Amino acid sequence: MKKSSKSYLLLRLWQYLSKYKIILIAGSLCMFLSNILSLSGPRLSGKAIDAIGTKKGGVDFEKVFYYAGLMAAFYLLSAVFDYFLSLLTIKLTRNVIYQMRKDVFESLAKLPVSFFDKYQTGNIISVVSYDIDTVNLSLAGDFLQILQSAITVLFSFIMMLTIAPSMVLIFVVTIPATVFLTRFVTSRSRPLFRIRSRKLGELNGYVEEMLNGQKTTKAYGREQEVIAVFEKKNADSVDSNTRAEYYGTLSAPSVNFMNNVSMALISVVGSLLFLYGKIGLGDVSSFIQYSRKFSGPINEMANIIGELQSAFAAAERVFRLIDELPEKPDTESAEILREVYGDVALKNVNFSYQEGQPVLHDFDLEAPAGKQIAIVGPTGAGKTTVINLLMRFYDIDSGTILLDDKDIYGIKRDSLRGAYSMVLQDTWLFHGTIFENLTYGNENITMEKVIEAAKAAEIHSYIMSLPKGYDTLLSDNGVHISKGQRQLLTIARAMLSESKMLILDEATSNVDTRTELLIQKAMRNLMEDKTCFVIAHRLSTIQNADMILVVKDGTVVEKGTHEQLLGQKGFYYALHSAQFERRRA
């Protein structure tokens, strides 16, 4: 079954609704009782009209008041059941929205890093917020509304057959015309709603991207260019929304027109039958009311179908995200790391992000436990790629990666990643206190240990200068503190980890040289028994590394200590000389 087909989408949506069978059954019962009571009104109205005396020339007030009283009681009870139906619909919608968002977020948590490298954050957020809301605003309510309309149409049709079967023949002409108009409009509106969702996602992605980079935009004076691009994307989004809504709203007026034609025909035929004595005036009145109730739901269903086109387009995006392939599962024989020493080796590793475009080829690396390994080289050489492979954010094409002489693909992924701590150039702090950020992933650690790590990272004094110290609340990724301070906090967080291996990817790029030297000394003392991988462009920061690997074009071209590499006067020597000359200049 095609994943974009209505049948498939309805089946997937039903899977969410069917989880709440009790609510559905209760809602259906309330809806049924409300409808039956409400639909009894036209018949009682007709009997009250006949009791006035149009047939026998007298007014039977007892019957008139009896039928009028029954109508009032039935309509009141119908309103009560309708109220409970509204409450149940709200509860059903809430549960479905909660479950769908939960499924989407759990899917996001299981997706590989490569997914987030390919898709804009704003586009993903658009699915989580707008698309799920679009699906659920129409899903729960429209599902019950369709059932309600079906009952109304069926009951009204039966009542009309009992009143005047000949007049029902009018619908033989009007109903097929209504169905044709609805299908015609639907076939043209659904693709437009799909485009609308995509355009809105693109707009949200662009806005998120520009908000994150507003400082760069202002620094380069590109505000007008950014606004121009936004206006184009905004116009595309609005235009696609207008086209979708235009075709989506055509169905209701078209169906309403056919209903009015039907009503006119019923009025004419009913009048003729009454004049010839074939039907009473009360029956004509009842039939007209039932015809309105018969055609009204058809009109409402046309509106619902228009809404469902938008919901189907949004559902496609939601289910596409839920169905994205997660990271490859661990093999059944995968082990949990019980004790880690930190011996790491890469042997003849080949890797490419895109087929036919190799990033690493025949790559070799040996990192003995407790040693500091620095990886240097020009931009695009593959330094960060090595880190991605060590953490299994990406899987190698061929070769072997060993940890303590064990192939990392025979180790459970969570266990492998838990053996590392990471400090990246792009810092990440969440909404919470400084203490909570520092103890992230290590919540049972004591305040004394936290303070010790903060002092080693040269951030303790700054924290204590804040009004609430370690209880100071950070928000929006810590935007109210400097980038260097944010990086020092992440370094302190890594120091608190009990892992045996540490990855530093340009971790001190946002601190001054003096602070950087102090941090390097502190790290050497605190992480003496840890295997460290350091990626750095500033070669002065890795001069004390036990081993320096020089990477160029995806392979190791030189390796050795700082002094050994300078003595070789090769590529490393050229890099070092170039940086030294720039500093002197």
Coordinates of C-alpha atoms in Angstrom, one line a residue:
M1 CA 0.0 0.0 0.0
K2 CA 1.4 3.4 -1.0
K3 CA 2.4 5.4 2.0
S4 CA 0.8 8.6 0.6
S5 CA -2.5 6.9 -0.2
K6 CA -5.6 7.8 1.7
S7 CA -6.2 4.2 2.7
Y8 CA -2.7 3.9 4.2
L9 CA -3.0 7.3 6.0
L10 CA -6.4 6.5 7.4
L11 CA -5.2 3.1 8.6
R12 CA -2.3 4.8 10.4
L13 CA -4.5 7.5 11.9
W14 CA -7.0 4.8 13.0
Q15 CA -4.2 3.1 14.9
Y16 CA -3.9 6.2 17.1
L17 CA -7.7 6.5 17.6
S18 CA -8.2 2.8 18.3
K19 CA -5.9 3.0 21.4
Y20 CA -8.7 4.9 23.1
K21 CA -11.6 2.5 22.5
I22 CA -13.4 3.4 25.7
I23 CA -13.5 7.1 24.8
L24 CA -14.5 6.2 21.2
I25 CA -17.3 3.9 22.4
A26 CA -18.6 6.4 25.0
G27 CA -18.4 9.3 22.4
S28 CA -20.2 7.2 19.8
L29 CA -22.9 6.3 22.3
C30 CA -23.4 10.0 23.2
M31 CA -23.4 10.9 19.6
F32 CA -25.9 8.3 18.7
L33 CA -28.3 9.2 21.4
S34 CA -27.9 12.9 20.7
N35 CA -28.6 12.4 17.0
I36 CA -31.6 10.1 17.5
L37 CA -33.2 12.5 20.0
S38 CA -32.6 15.4 17.7
L39 CA -33.8 13.6 14.6
S40 CA -37.1 12.7 16.3
G41 CA -37.9 16.4 16.3
P42 CA -39.1 16.8 12.6
R43 CA -41.4 13.8 13.0
L44 CA -42.9 15.2 16.2
S45 CA -43.2 18.6 14.5
G46 CA -45.1 17.2 11.6
K47 CA -47.5 15.4 14.1
A48 CA -48.0 18.7 15.9
I49 CA -48.9 20.5 12.7
D50 CA -51.4 17.8 11.7
A51 CA -52.9 18.1 15.2
I52 CA -53.7 21.7 14.5
G53 CA -56.5 20.5 12.3
T54 CA -55.5 20.8 8.7
K55 CA -57.0 17.3 8.0
K56 CA -60.2 17.4 10.1
G57 CA -60.8 21.1 10.6
G58 CA -60.3 21.1 14.4
V59 CA -57.4 21.9 16.7
D60 CA -56.4 19.2 19.2
F61 CA -54.5 21.3 21.7
E62 CA -53.7 18.4 23.9
K63 CA -51.8 16.7 21.1
V64 CA -50.1 19.9 20.0
F65 CA -48.8 20.5 23.5
Y66 CA -47.9 16.8 23.9
Y67 CA -45.8 16.7 20.7
A68 CA -44.3 20.2 21.4
G69 CA -43.4 19.1 24.9
L70 CA -41.8 15.9 23.6
M71 CA -39.8 18.0 21.1
A72 CA -38.5 20.3 23.9
A73 CA -37.5 17.3 26.1
F74 CA -35.8 15.5 23.2
Y75 CA -33.9 18.6 22.1
L76 CA -32.8 19.3 25.7
L77 CA -31.6 15.7 26.2
S78 CA -29.9 15.9 22.8
A79 CA -28.0 19.0 24.0
V80 CA -26.9 17.2 27.2
F81 CA -25.5 14.3 25.3
D82 CA -23.9 16.6 22.8
Y83 CA -22.1 18.4 25.6
F84 CA -20.7 15.2 26.9
L85 CA -19.7 14.3 23.4
S86 CA -17.7 17.6 23.2
L87 CA -15.9 16.7 26.5
L88 CA -15.0 13.3 25.2
T89 CA -13.8 14.7 21.8
I90 CA -11.5 17.1 23.7
K91 CA -10.1 14.3 25.8
L92 CA -9.6 12.1 22.7
T93 CA -7.8 14.9 20.8
R94 CA -5.5 15.6 23.8
N95 CA -4.6 11.9 24.1
V96 CA -3.9 11.5 20.4
I97 CA -1.8 14.7 20.2
Y98 CA 0.2 13.6 23.2
Q99 CA 0.8 10.1 21.8
M100 CA 1.7 11.3 18.3
R101 CA 4.2 13.9 19.6
K102 CA 5.7 11.3 21.9
D103 CA 6.1 8.9 18.9
V104 CA 7.7 11.6 16.8
F105 CA 10.1 12.7 19.5
E106 CA 11.1 9.1 20.3
S107 CA 11.7 8.6 16.6
L108 CA 13.9 11.7 16.5
A109 CA 15.9 10.5 19.5
K110 CA 16.7 7.2 17.7
L111 CA 17.6 8.7 14.4
P112 CA 21.3 8.8 13.3
V113 CA 23.3 11.9 13.3
S114 CA 23.3 11.8 9.5
F115 CA 19.6 12.6 9.5
F116 CA 20.1 15.9 11.3
D117 CA 23.0 16.8 9.1
K118 CA 20.6 16.6 6.1
Y119 CA 17.5 18.3 7.3
Q120 CA 16.9 21.8 8.7
T121 CA 16.0 22.1 12.3
G122 CA 13.1 24.5 11.5
N123 CA 11.6 22.0 9.1
I124 CA 11.6 19.3 11.7
I125 CA 10.1 21.6 14.3
S126 CA 7.4 22.5 11.8
V127 CA 6.4 18.8 11.7
V128 CA 6.5 18.4 15.5
S129 CA 4.3 21.5 16.1
Y130 CA 2.2 22.6 13.0
D131 CA 1.8 19.3 11.2
I132 CA 0.8 17.3 14.3
D133 CA -1.6 20.1 15.3
T134 CA -3.1 20.1 11.8
V135 CA -3.6 16.3 11.9
N136 CA -5.2 16.2 15.3
L137 CA -7.4 19.2 15.1
S138 CA -9.3 17.5 12.4
L139 CA -8.6 13.9 13.3
A140 CA -10.6 13.3 16.5
G141 CA -13.3 15.8 15.9
D142 CA -13.8 14.9 12.2
F143 CA -13.8 11.2 12.9
L144 CA -16.8 11.6 15.3
Q145 CA -18.3 14.2 13.0
I146 CA -18.3 11.7 10.1
L147 CA -20.0 9.1 12.2
Q148 CA -22.5 11.6 13.4
S149 CA -23.2 12.7 9.8
A150 CA -23.5 9.1 8.7
I151 CA -26.1 8.4 11.4
T152 CA -28.0 11.6 10.5
V153 CA -28.0 10.8 6.8
L154 CA -29.1 7.2 7.3
F155 CA -31.9 8.0 9.9
S156 CA -33.2 10.9 7.8
F157 CA -33.3 8.8 4.7
I158 CA -35.3 6.1 6.5
M159 CA -37.7 8.6 7.8
M160 CA -38.2 10.2 4.4
L161 CA -38.9 6.8 2.9
T162 CA -41.6 6.2 5.5
I163 CA -43.2 9.6 4.8
A164 CA -43.1 9.9 1.0
P165 CA -41.0 7.3 -0.9
S166 CA -41.7 9.0 -4.3
M167 CA -40.1 12.3 -3.2
V168 CA -36.9 10.4 -2.3
L169 CA -36.3 9.9 -6.0
I170 CA -35.2 13.5 -6.2
F171 CA -31.9 12.6 -4.5
V172 CA -31.2 10.1 -7.3
V173 CA -30.2 13.1 -9.3
T174 CA -28.7 15.5 -6.7
I175 CA -26.6 13.1 -4.7
P176 CA -24.5 11.8 -7.6
A177 CA -23.9 15.4 -8.7
T178 CA -22.8 16.2 -5.2
V179 CA -20.4 13.3 -5.1
F180 CA -18.9 14.2 -8.4
L181 CA -18.3 17.8 -7.4
T182 CA -16.7 16.7 -4.1
R183 CA -14.4 14.2 -5.8
F184 CA -13.5 16.8 -8.4
V185 CA -12.5 19.4 -5.9
T186 CA -10.7 16.9 -3.6
S187 CA -8.5 15.6 -6.4
R188 CA -7.2 19.1 -7.0
S189 CA -6.9 20.3 -3.4
R190 CA -4.9 17.5 -1.8
P191 CA -1.6 18.1 -3.7
L192 CA -1.9 21.8 -2.9
F193 CA -2.2 21.1 0.8
R194 CA 0.9 18.9 0.5
I195 CA 2.8 21.8 -1.1
R196 CA 1.5 24.1 1.6
S197 CA 3.0 22.0 4.4
R198 CA 6.4 21.7 2.6
K199 CA 6.5 25.5 1.9
L200 CA 5.7 26.2 5.6
G201 CA 8.5 23.9 6.7
E202 CA 11.0 25.6 4.4
L203 CA 9.9 29.0 5.8
N204 CA 10.3 27.8 9.4
G205 CA 13.7 26.3 8.5
Y206 CA 14.9 29.6 7.0
V207 CA 13.6 31.7 10.0
E208 CA 15.4 29.3 12.5
E209 CA 18.6 29.5 10.4
M210 CA 18.6 33.3 10.2
L211 CA 17.8 33.8 13.9
N212 CA 20.7 31.6 14.9
G213 CA 23.0 33.6 12.5
Q214 CA 21.7 37.1 13.1
K215 CA 25.0 38.4 14.5
T216 CA 26.8 37.3 11.3
T217 CA 24.0 38.8 9.2
K218 CA 24.4 42.2 11.0
A219 CA 28.2 42.0 10.9
Y220 CA 28.2 41.6 7.1
G221 CA 25.3 44.1 6.6
R222 CA 23.1 41.5 4.9
E223 CA 19.8 42.5 6.5
Q224 CA 18.2 43.6 3.3
E225 CA 19.3 40.5 1.5
V226 CA 18.0 38.3 4.3
I227 CA 14.7 40.2 4.3
A228 CA 14.4 39.8 0.5
V229 CA 14.9 36.0 0.7
F230 CA 12.4 35.8 3.6
E231 CA 9.8 37.8 1.6
K232 CA 10.2 35.4 -1.3
K233 CA 9.8 32.3 1.0
N234 CA 7.0 34.0 2.9
A235 CA 5.2 34.8 -0.4
D236 CA 5.6 31.2 -1.6
S237 CA 4.2 30.0 1.7
V238 CA 1.2 32.4 1.6
D239 CA 0.5 31.7 -2.1
S240 CA 0.6 27.9 -1.5
N241 CA -1.7 28.3 1.5
T242 CA -4.1 30.5 -0.6
R243 CA -4.3 28.1 -3.5
A244 CA -4.9 25.1 -1.1
E245 CA -7.6 27.0 0.9
Y246 CA -9.2 28.2 -2.3
Y247 CA -9.7 24.7 -3.7
G248 CA -10.4 23.3 -0.3
T249 CA -13.3 25.8 0.3
L250 CA -14.8 25.2 -3.2
S251 CA -16.4 21.9 -2.1
A252 CA -18.7 23.5 0.5
P253 CA -20.4 26.1 -1.8
S254 CA -20.7 23.5 -4.5
V255 CA -22.4 21.0 -2.2
N256 CA -24.6 23.8 -0.7
F257 CA -25.7 24.8 -4.2
M258 CA -26.8 21.2 -4.9
N259 CA -28.6 21.0 -1.6
N260 CA -30.5 24.2 -2.4
V261 CA -31.5 22.7 -5.8
S262 CA -32.7 19.6 -3.9
M263 CA -34.7 21.7 -1.5
A264 CA -36.4 23.6 -4.3
L265 CA -37.4 20.4 -6.1
I266 CA -38.7 18.9 -2.8
S267 CA -40.8 22.0 -2.1
V268 CA -42.4 21.9 -5.6
V269 CA -43.1 18.1 -5.6
G270 CA -44.3 18.2 -2.0
S271 CA -46.7 21.0 -2.8
L272 CA -48.1 19.2 -5.7
L273 CA -48.6 16.0 -3.7
F274 CA -50.3 18.0 -0.9
L275 CA -52.7 19.6 -3.4
Y276 CA -53.7 16.3 -4.8
G277 CA -54.2 14.9 -1.3
K278 CA -51.4 12.3 -1.5
I279 CA -49.6 13.7 1.6
G280 CA -50.5 15.8 4.6
L281 CA -49.1 19.2 5.4
G282 CA -47.4 17.9 8.5
D283 CA -45.7 15.2 6.4
V284 CA -44.5 17.8 3.9
S285 CA -43.1 19.8 6.8
S286 CA -41.4 16.8 8.3
F287 CA -40.0 15.7 4.9
I288 CA -38.5 19.1 4.3
Q289 CA -36.9 19.1 7.7
Y290 CA -35.5 15.7 7.2
S291 CA -34.3 16.6 3.8
R292 CA -32.3 19.5 5.4
K293 CA -30.9 17.1 7.9
F294 CA -30.1 14.7 5.1
S295 CA -28.3 17.2 3.0
G296 CA -26.8 19.2 5.9
P297 CA -24.4 16.5 6.9
I298 CA -23.4 16.0 3.3
N299 CA -22.5 19.7 3.2
E300 CA -20.6 19.3 6.5
M301 CA -18.8 16.2 5.2
A302 CA -17.7 18.3 2.2
N303 CA -16.2 20.8 4.6
I304 CA -14.6 18.0 6.6
I305 CA -13.2 16.5 3.4
G306 CA -11.5 19.8 2.7
E307 CA -10.0 19.8 6.2
L308 CA -8.9 16.2 5.8
Q309 CA -6.9 17.1 2.7
S310 CA -4.8 19.4 4.8
A311 CA -4.7 16.7 7.6
F312 CA -3.6 14.0 5.1
A313 CA -0.8 16.2 3.7
A314 CA 0.4 16.9 7.3
A315 CA 0.0 13.3 8.2
E316 CA 2.3 12.3 5.3
R317 CA 5.1 14.4 6.8
V318 CA 4.5 13.2 10.4
F319 CA 4.5 9.5 9.4
R320 CA 7.5 10.0 7.1
L321 CA 9.4 11.3 10.2
I322 CA 8.2 8.5 12.4
D323 CA 9.1 6.0 9.8
E324 CA 12.6 7.3 9.2
L325 CA 15.1 4.5 9.7
P326 CA 16.7 4.6 13.1
E327 CA 20.3 3.8 13.8
K328 CA 21.2 0.3 12.9
P329 CA 20.4 -1.9 15.8
D330 CA 23.2 -3.6 17.7
T331 CA 24.0 -7.2 16.8
E332 CA 22.5 -9.9 19.0
S333 CA 26.0 -10.8 20.2
A334 CA 26.9 -7.2 21.0
E335 CA 28.6 -6.8 24.4
I336 CA 28.2 -4.2 27.1
L337 CA 31.5 -2.6 28.1
R338 CA 32.1 -3.6 31.7
E339 CA 35.6 -2.2 32.2
V340 CA 37.3 0.2 29.8
Y341 CA 41.1 0.7 29.6
G342 CA 41.1 3.0 26.6
D343 CA 43.2 1.3 23.9
V344 CA 41.9 2.6 20.6
A345 CA 43.0 1.6 17.1
L346 CA 41.7 2.3 13.5
K347 CA 43.1 0.0 10.9
N348 CA 42.7 0.5 7.1
V349 CA 39.5 2.5 7.6
N350 CA 37.6 3.8 4.6
F351 CA 34.6 6.1 4.8
S352 CA 32.5 8.4 2.7
Y353 CA 29.5 10.5 3.5
Q354 CA 28.3 10.1 -0.1
E355 CA 29.0 7.1 -2.2
G356 CA 31.9 7.8 -4.6
Q357 CA 33.3 10.7 -2.6
P358 CA 35.7 9.2 0.0
V359 CA 36.6 11.2 3.0
L360 CA 39.0 8.7 4.7
H361 CA 40.9 6.0 2.9
D362 CA 43.3 3.5 4.4
F363 CA 43.3 5.5 7.6
D364 CA 45.3 4.1 10.5
L365 CA 45.5 5.4 14.1
E366 CA 46.8 3.9 17.4
A367 CA 45.9 5.5 20.7
P368 CA 47.3 3.6 23.8
A369 CA 45.4 3.9 27.0
G370 CA 46.0 7.1 28.9
K371 CA 47.8 8.9 26.1
Q372 CA 46.9 12.2 24.5
I373 CA 46.5 11.9 20.7
A374 CA 46.3 15.1 18.7
I375 CA 44.8 15.2 15.2
V376 CA 45.8 18.2 13.1
G377 CA 45.5 19.1 9.4
P378 CA 43.9 21.5 7.0
T379 CA 40.1 22.1 6.9
G380 CA 38.3 19.2 5.3
A381 CA 41.1 16.8 5.9
G382 CA 38.8 14.4 7.9
K383 CA 39.7 15.2 11.5
T384 CA 36.1 15.5 12.8
T385 CA 35.1 12.5 10.7
V386 CA 37.5 10.4 12.8
I387 CA 35.6 11.5 15.9
N388 CA 32.2 10.6 14.3
L389 CA 33.5 7.2 13.5
L390 CA 34.9 6.6 17.0
M391 CA 31.5 7.4 18.5
R392 CA 29.7 5.5 15.8
F393 CA 27.7 8.5 14.7
Y394 CA 28.5 7.1 11.3
D395 CA 29.5 3.6 10.3
I396 CA 32.7 2.9 8.3
D397 CA 32.6 1.5 4.8
S398 CA 35.4 -0.9 5.4
G399 CA 38.3 -1.5 7.8
T400 CA 38.3 -2.1 11.6
I401 CA 38.0 0.1 14.7
L402 CA 39.1 -1.5 17.9
L403 CA 38.5 -0.6 21.6
D404 CA 40.6 -2.6 24.0
D405 CA 41.1 -5.1 21.1
K406 CA 37.4 -5.5 20.6
D407 CA 35.7 -4.5 17.4
I408 CA 33.4 -1.6 18.3
Y409 CA 30.7 -3.1 16.1
G410 CA 30.6 -5.9 18.6
I411 CA 29.9 -3.5 21.4
K412 CA 26.5 -2.0 22.2
R413 CA 26.3 1.5 20.9
D414 CA 25.1 3.1 24.1
S415 CA 27.9 1.4 26.0
L416 CA 30.5 2.5 23.5
R417 CA 29.4 6.2 23.6
G418 CA 29.2 6.1 27.4
A419 CA 32.9 5.3 27.4
Y420 CA 33.6 8.8 25.9
S421 CA 33.2 12.4 27.1
M422 CA 33.0 15.1 24.5
V423 CA 33.7 18.8 24.4
L424 CA 32.9 20.4 21.1
Q425 CA 33.5 23.8 19.6
D426 CA 29.8 24.3 19.5
T427 CA 28.7 24.4 23.1
W428 CA 25.4 23.1 24.3
L429 CA 23.7 24.1 27.6
F430 CA 20.1 23.4 28.4
H431 CA 17.5 25.3 30.4
G432 CA 18.4 24.6 34.0
T433 CA 20.8 25.7 36.8
I434 CA 24.6 25.8 36.3
F435 CA 24.8 22.8 38.7
E436 CA 22.3 20.8 36.7
N437 CA 24.3 21.6 33.5
L438 CA 27.6 20.6 35.0
T439 CA 26.2 17.3 36.3
Y440 CA 24.3 16.4 33.1
G441 CA 24.6 12.6 32.7
N442 CA 26.3 12.3 36.1
E443 CA 23.5 13.5 38.5
N444 CA 24.8 11.7 41.6
I445 CA 28.0 13.6 41.9
T446 CA 28.7 15.8 44.9
M447 CA 29.0 19.6 45.0
E448 CA 32.6 19.2 46.2
K449 CA 33.5 17.4 43.0
V450 CA 31.6 19.9 40.9
I451 CA 33.5 22.8 42.5
E452 CA 36.8 21.0 42.0
A453 CA 36.1 20.6 38.3
A454 CA 34.9 24.2 37.9
K455 CA 38.1 25.5 39.6
A456 CA 40.2 23.3 37.3
A457 CA 38.3 24.7 34.3
E458 CA 38.9 28.3 35.5
I459 CA 35.1 29.0 35.8
H460 CA 34.5 28.7 39.5
S461 CA 35.3 32.4 40.3
Y462 CA 32.9 33.5 37.6
I463 CA 30.1 31.2 38.9
M464 CA 30.5 32.5 42.4
S465 CA 30.3 36.1 41.1
L466 CA 26.7 35.4 40.0
P467 CA 23.9 36.2 42.4
K468 CA 22.9 32.5 43.0
G469 CA 26.2 30.9 42.2
Y470 CA 25.7 27.3 41.1
D471 CA 22.0 27.7 41.4
T472 CA 21.9 30.4 38.7
L473 CA 19.4 29.5 36.0
L474 CA 20.6 29.3 32.4
S475 CA 18.2 29.6 29.5
D476 CA 18.3 29.6 25.7
N477 CA 21.6 27.8 25.6
G478 CA 23.1 30.3 28.1
V479 CA 22.9 33.3 25.8
H480 CA 23.4 35.8 28.6
I481 CA 26.9 34.5 29.3
S482 CA 29.9 34.7 26.9
K483 CA 30.8 32.0 24.5
G484 CA 34.0 31.4 26.3
Q485 CA 32.3 31.0 29.6
R486 CA 29.8 28.5 28.0
Q487 CA 32.8 26.5 26.7
L488 CA 34.4 26.5 30.1
L489 CA 31.2 25.1 31.6
T490 CA 31.2 22.3 29.1
I491 CA 34.8 21.5 29.8
A492 CA 34.1 21.3 33.5
R493 CA 31.2 19.0 32.7
A494 CA 33.5 16.7 30.7
M495 CA 36.0 16.7 33.7
L496 CA 33.3 15.3 35.9
S497 CA 32.7 12.3 33.7
E498 CA 33.9 8.9 34.8
S499 CA 34.6 7.8 31.3
K500 CA 38.0 6.6 30.3
M501 CA 38.2 8.5 27.0
L502 CA 37.9 12.1 26.2
I503 CA 37.3 13.9 22.9
L504 CA 38.1 17.6 22.5
D505 CA 37.1 19.1 19.2
E506 CA 38.5 22.6 19.1
A507 CA 37.4 22.7 22.8
T508 CA 39.4 25.8 23.8
S509 CA 38.9 27.8 20.7
N510 CA 36.8 30.4 22.5
V511 CA 39.1 31.1 25.5
D512 CA 42.1 33.3 25.7
T513 CA 45.6 31.9 25.6
R514 CA 46.4 32.2 29.3
T515 CA 43.2 30.5 30.3
E516 CA 43.8 27.8 27.7
L517 CA 47.2 27.0 29.1
L518 CA 45.7 26.7 32.6
I519 CA 43.0 24.4 31.4
Q520 CA 45.5 22.2 29.5
K521 CA 47.5 21.8 32.7
A522 CA 44.4 21.0 34.7
M523 CA 43.2 18.5 32.2
R524 CA 46.5 16.7 32.1
N525 CA 46.3 16.3 35.9
L526 CA 42.6 15.4 36.2
M527 CA 42.6 13.0 33.2
E528 CA 45.9 11.4 33.6
D529 CA 44.5 7.9 33.1
K530 CA 42.2 8.8 30.2
T531 CA 42.8 8.4 26.5
C532 CA 42.4 11.8 24.9
F533 CA 41.7 12.8 21.3
V534 CA 42.3 16.4 20.6
I535 CA 41.5 18.2 17.4
A536 CA 43.0 21.6 17.2
H537 CA 43.9 24.2 14.6
R538 CA 46.1 26.1 16.9
L539 CA 49.2 23.9 17.0
S540 CA 50.5 25.6 20.2
T541 CA 47.7 23.9 22.2
I542 CA 48.9 20.3 21.3
Q543 CA 52.6 20.6 21.7
N544 CA 52.6 18.4 24.7
A545 CA 50.5 15.6 23.1
D546 CA 52.0 12.1 23.3
M547 CA 51.3 11.6 19.6
I548 CA 50.3 14.0 16.9
L549 CA 48.7 12.7 13.7
V550 CA 48.9 14.9 10.7
V551 CA 45.9 14.3 8.4
K552 CA 45.7 15.4 4.8
D553 CA 43.2 14.3 2.1
G554 CA 41.7 11.7 4.4
T555 CA 44.8 9.8 5.4
V556 CA 47.7 10.1 7.9
V557 CA 50.7 11.6 6.2
E558 CA 52.9 12.2 9.3
K559 CA 52.9 11.2 13.0
G560 CA 55.1 11.7 15.9
T561 CA 55.7 14.1 18.8
H562 CA 55.9 17.9 18.3
E563 CA 59.7 17.9 18.2
Q564 CA 59.9 14.9 15.9
L565 CA 57.5 16.4 13.4
L566 CA 59.3 19.7 13.4
G567 CA 62.6 17.8 12.8
Q568 CA 61.1 16.1 9.8
K569 CA 60.4 19.5 8.2
G570 CA 57.4 18.1 6.3
F571 CA 53.7 19.1 6.2
Y572 CA 53.4 19.7 10.0
Y573 CA 56.5 21.9 9.9
A574 CA 54.9 23.9 7.1
L575 CA 51.6 24.3 9.1
H576 CA 53.5 25.3 12.2
S577 CA 55.7 27.8 10.4
A578 CA 52.7 29.4 8.7
Q579 CA 50.9 29.9 12.1
F580 CA 54.0 31.2 13.7
E581 CA 54.6 33.7 10.9
R582 CA 51.0 34.9 11.1
R583 CA 51.3 35.5 14.9
R584 CA 54.5 37.4 14.3
A585 CA 52.9 39.5 11.7

